[in-house]
């Protein structure tokens, strides 16, 4: 059963509960969890796949926000507790069993706002890789003379001569014996007593 169908069943089961724009507080929290789970660029698609019109979602957000803030001002935490519990439960479920966006159901047709529908299609086009987009390909890049950079130049012979005259310090550098090495008493550093 898709998330949209579960939401519709939950809406029918809670007909007597307070609703704003047809969304109970639990359904509002569930849809919010889905919106937070998927990338922000796909927010409208998530709403449409869950059967919620964007204009209805905006009105529900304003309405439930006002209801929760007034409940907080009156020191009546029931609605806030229900919202927090439903949101946390759905977010945990989405983390444990992350769904693909296609599993939410087929998107419903967006009502009214034709500019919003074009924006939705624009969002979907922007998410496509450049090689799948309909727009013209970018101008070809100029070919480099070699596909990889040239190796670094060898140091001048005189530059290495300076290192040959330095003091030998390897006997002063502590070298711990590794588990796979045999102990050689001749090479073991002297210990101060």
XYZ file of C-alpha atoms in Angstrom:
193
model
C 0.000 0.000 0.000
C 1.453 3.371 -0.971
C 1.871 6.270 1.414
C -0.888 8.189 -0.364
C -3.352 5.336 0.193
C -2.343 5.040 3.856
C -2.932 8.773 4.225
C -6.382 8.561 2.665
C -7.330 5.669 4.980
C -6.023 7.546 7.991
C -8.053 10.581 6.902
C -11.237 8.509 6.750
C -10.507 6.939 10.149
C -10.053 10.334 11.796
C -13.092 12.153 10.375
C -14.066 13.421 13.831
C -10.613 14.732 14.695
C -9.761 18.365 13.987
C -8.531 18.888 10.454
C -7.057 21.823 8.647
C -7.354 21.630 4.869
C -8.320 17.967 5.257
C -5.169 17.050 7.194
C -5.227 15.815 10.789
C -2.221 16.705 12.926
C -0.856 13.160 12.502
C -1.216 13.249 8.710
C 0.321 16.721 8.639
C 3.326 15.394 10.606
C 3.615 12.356 8.311
C 3.663 14.490 5.160
C 6.189 16.825 6.775
C 8.450 13.845 7.541
C 8.327 12.767 3.898
C 9.126 16.294 2.740
C 12.101 16.452 5.105
C 13.321 13.000 4.023
C 13.525 13.744 0.297
C 15.603 16.581 -1.255
C 14.057 20.038 -1.064
C 14.101 20.253 -4.855
C 11.509 17.460 -4.950
C 9.162 18.947 -2.324
C 6.283 19.602 -4.740
C 6.615 16.138 -6.251
C 6.493 14.579 -2.766
C 3.303 16.481 -1.981
C 1.665 15.498 -5.246
C 2.668 11.840 -4.826
C 1.137 11.882 -1.331
C -2.097 13.324 -2.734
C -1.712 16.798 -1.218
C -2.011 19.906 -3.366
C 0.742 22.499 -2.720
C -1.775 25.293 -2.037
C -3.593 23.052 0.443
C -0.258 22.213 2.104
C 0.632 25.887 2.502
C -2.756 26.613 4.090
C -2.415 23.567 6.394
C 1.067 24.709 7.428
C -0.232 28.136 8.365
C -3.285 26.678 10.129
C -1.470 23.980 12.125
C 1.333 26.418 12.955
C -1.193 28.849 14.401
C -2.997 26.046 16.255
C 0.230 24.742 17.803
C 1.471 28.184 18.828
C -1.866 29.050 20.445
C -1.908 25.658 22.235
C 1.580 26.401 23.513
C 0.476 29.854 24.708
C -2.494 28.268 26.544
C -0.165 25.623 28.060
C -2.101 22.772 26.429
C 0.612 20.478 25.048
C -1.663 17.704 23.688
C -1.556 18.838 20.061
C 2.189 19.484 20.227
C 2.776 16.045 21.751
C 0.701 14.337 19.061
C 2.557 16.231 16.335
C 6.001 15.475 17.789
C 5.191 11.787 18.310
C 3.817 11.336 14.767
C 6.742 13.228 13.198
C 9.378 11.270 15.151
C 7.719 7.929 14.390
C 7.532 8.610 10.659
C 11.094 10.008 10.480
C 12.425 6.915 12.278
C 10.532 4.667 9.862
C 11.943 6.577 6.879
C 15.495 6.304 8.248
C 15.190 2.571 8.912
C 13.452 1.706 5.637
C 14.189 4.539 3.184
C 11.688 4.442 0.325
C 12.209 5.525 -3.247
C 10.122 8.509 -4.236
C 8.314 6.430 -6.856
C 6.968 4.159 -4.084
C 4.871 7.034 -2.703
C 2.399 6.604 -5.545
C 1.595 8.335 -8.779
C 1.511 12.125 -8.499
C -1.944 13.633 -8.578
C -2.581 16.405 -11.075
C -1.804 19.789 -9.656
C -4.941 21.905 -9.569
C -5.262 25.531 -10.514
C -1.770 26.930 -10.702
C -0.380 26.289 -14.174
C 2.787 28.214 -13.290
C 3.306 25.816 -10.382
C 2.922 22.854 -12.740
C 5.563 24.350 -15.006
C 7.772 24.917 -11.971
C 7.304 21.268 -10.989
C 8.343 20.151 -14.481
C 11.272 22.589 -14.292
C 12.366 21.033 -10.986
C 12.250 17.576 -12.510
C 14.234 18.748 -15.543
C 16.866 20.405 -13.349
C 17.389 17.133 -11.486
C 18.118 15.254 -14.711
C 21.789 14.899 -15.612
C 22.961 17.306 -18.284
C 23.255 14.598 -20.916
C 19.523 13.802 -20.559
C 18.248 17.386 -20.716
C 16.530 18.765 -23.804
C 18.498 22.008 -23.872
C 21.420 22.494 -26.230
C 24.705 21.004 -25.233
C 27.423 23.380 -24.125
C 30.123 24.403 -26.554
C 32.855 21.786 -26.913
C 35.947 22.394 -24.865
C 39.241 23.009 -26.571
C 41.312 19.877 -26.666
C 44.428 20.005 -24.540
C 47.725 19.017 -26.104
C 48.044 16.031 -23.747
C 45.339 14.217 -21.805
C 47.421 14.373 -18.591
C 49.957 16.811 -17.207
C 53.657 16.343 -17.857
C 55.662 14.609 -15.094
C 57.694 16.867 -12.816
C 61.185 17.702 -13.994
C 64.135 15.803 -12.506
C 66.100 17.818 -9.921
C 69.374 19.280 -11.064
C 72.442 17.110 -10.191
C 73.893 19.832 -7.947
C 70.733 19.959 -5.843
C 71.224 16.393 -4.579
C 74.893 17.014 -3.713
C 73.853 19.160 -0.743
C 72.147 16.174 0.899
C 75.171 13.872 0.609
C 77.267 15.917 3.011
C 74.758 15.895 5.881
C 75.261 13.958 9.090
C 73.993 10.408 9.429
C 71.234 10.575 12.043
C 69.434 7.276 11.539
C 70.994 5.737 14.686
C 69.408 8.488 16.805
C 65.907 7.971 15.417
C 64.031 5.419 17.546
C 62.753 2.514 15.506
C 60.372 0.282 17.444
C 60.437 -3.389 16.574
C 57.321 -4.464 14.773
C 55.660 -7.780 15.625
C 56.681 -9.401 12.336
C 60.370 -8.418 12.623
C 62.969 -10.600 14.334
C 64.944 -9.079 17.152
C 68.538 -8.401 16.191
C 70.669 -7.700 19.302
C 73.293 -5.900 17.188
C 70.743 -3.356 15.976
C 68.910 -2.964 19.283
C 69.453 0.571 20.605
C 71.437 0.916 23.776
C 69.378 1.642 26.838
C 70.471 4.196 29.406
C 70.671 2.941 32.957
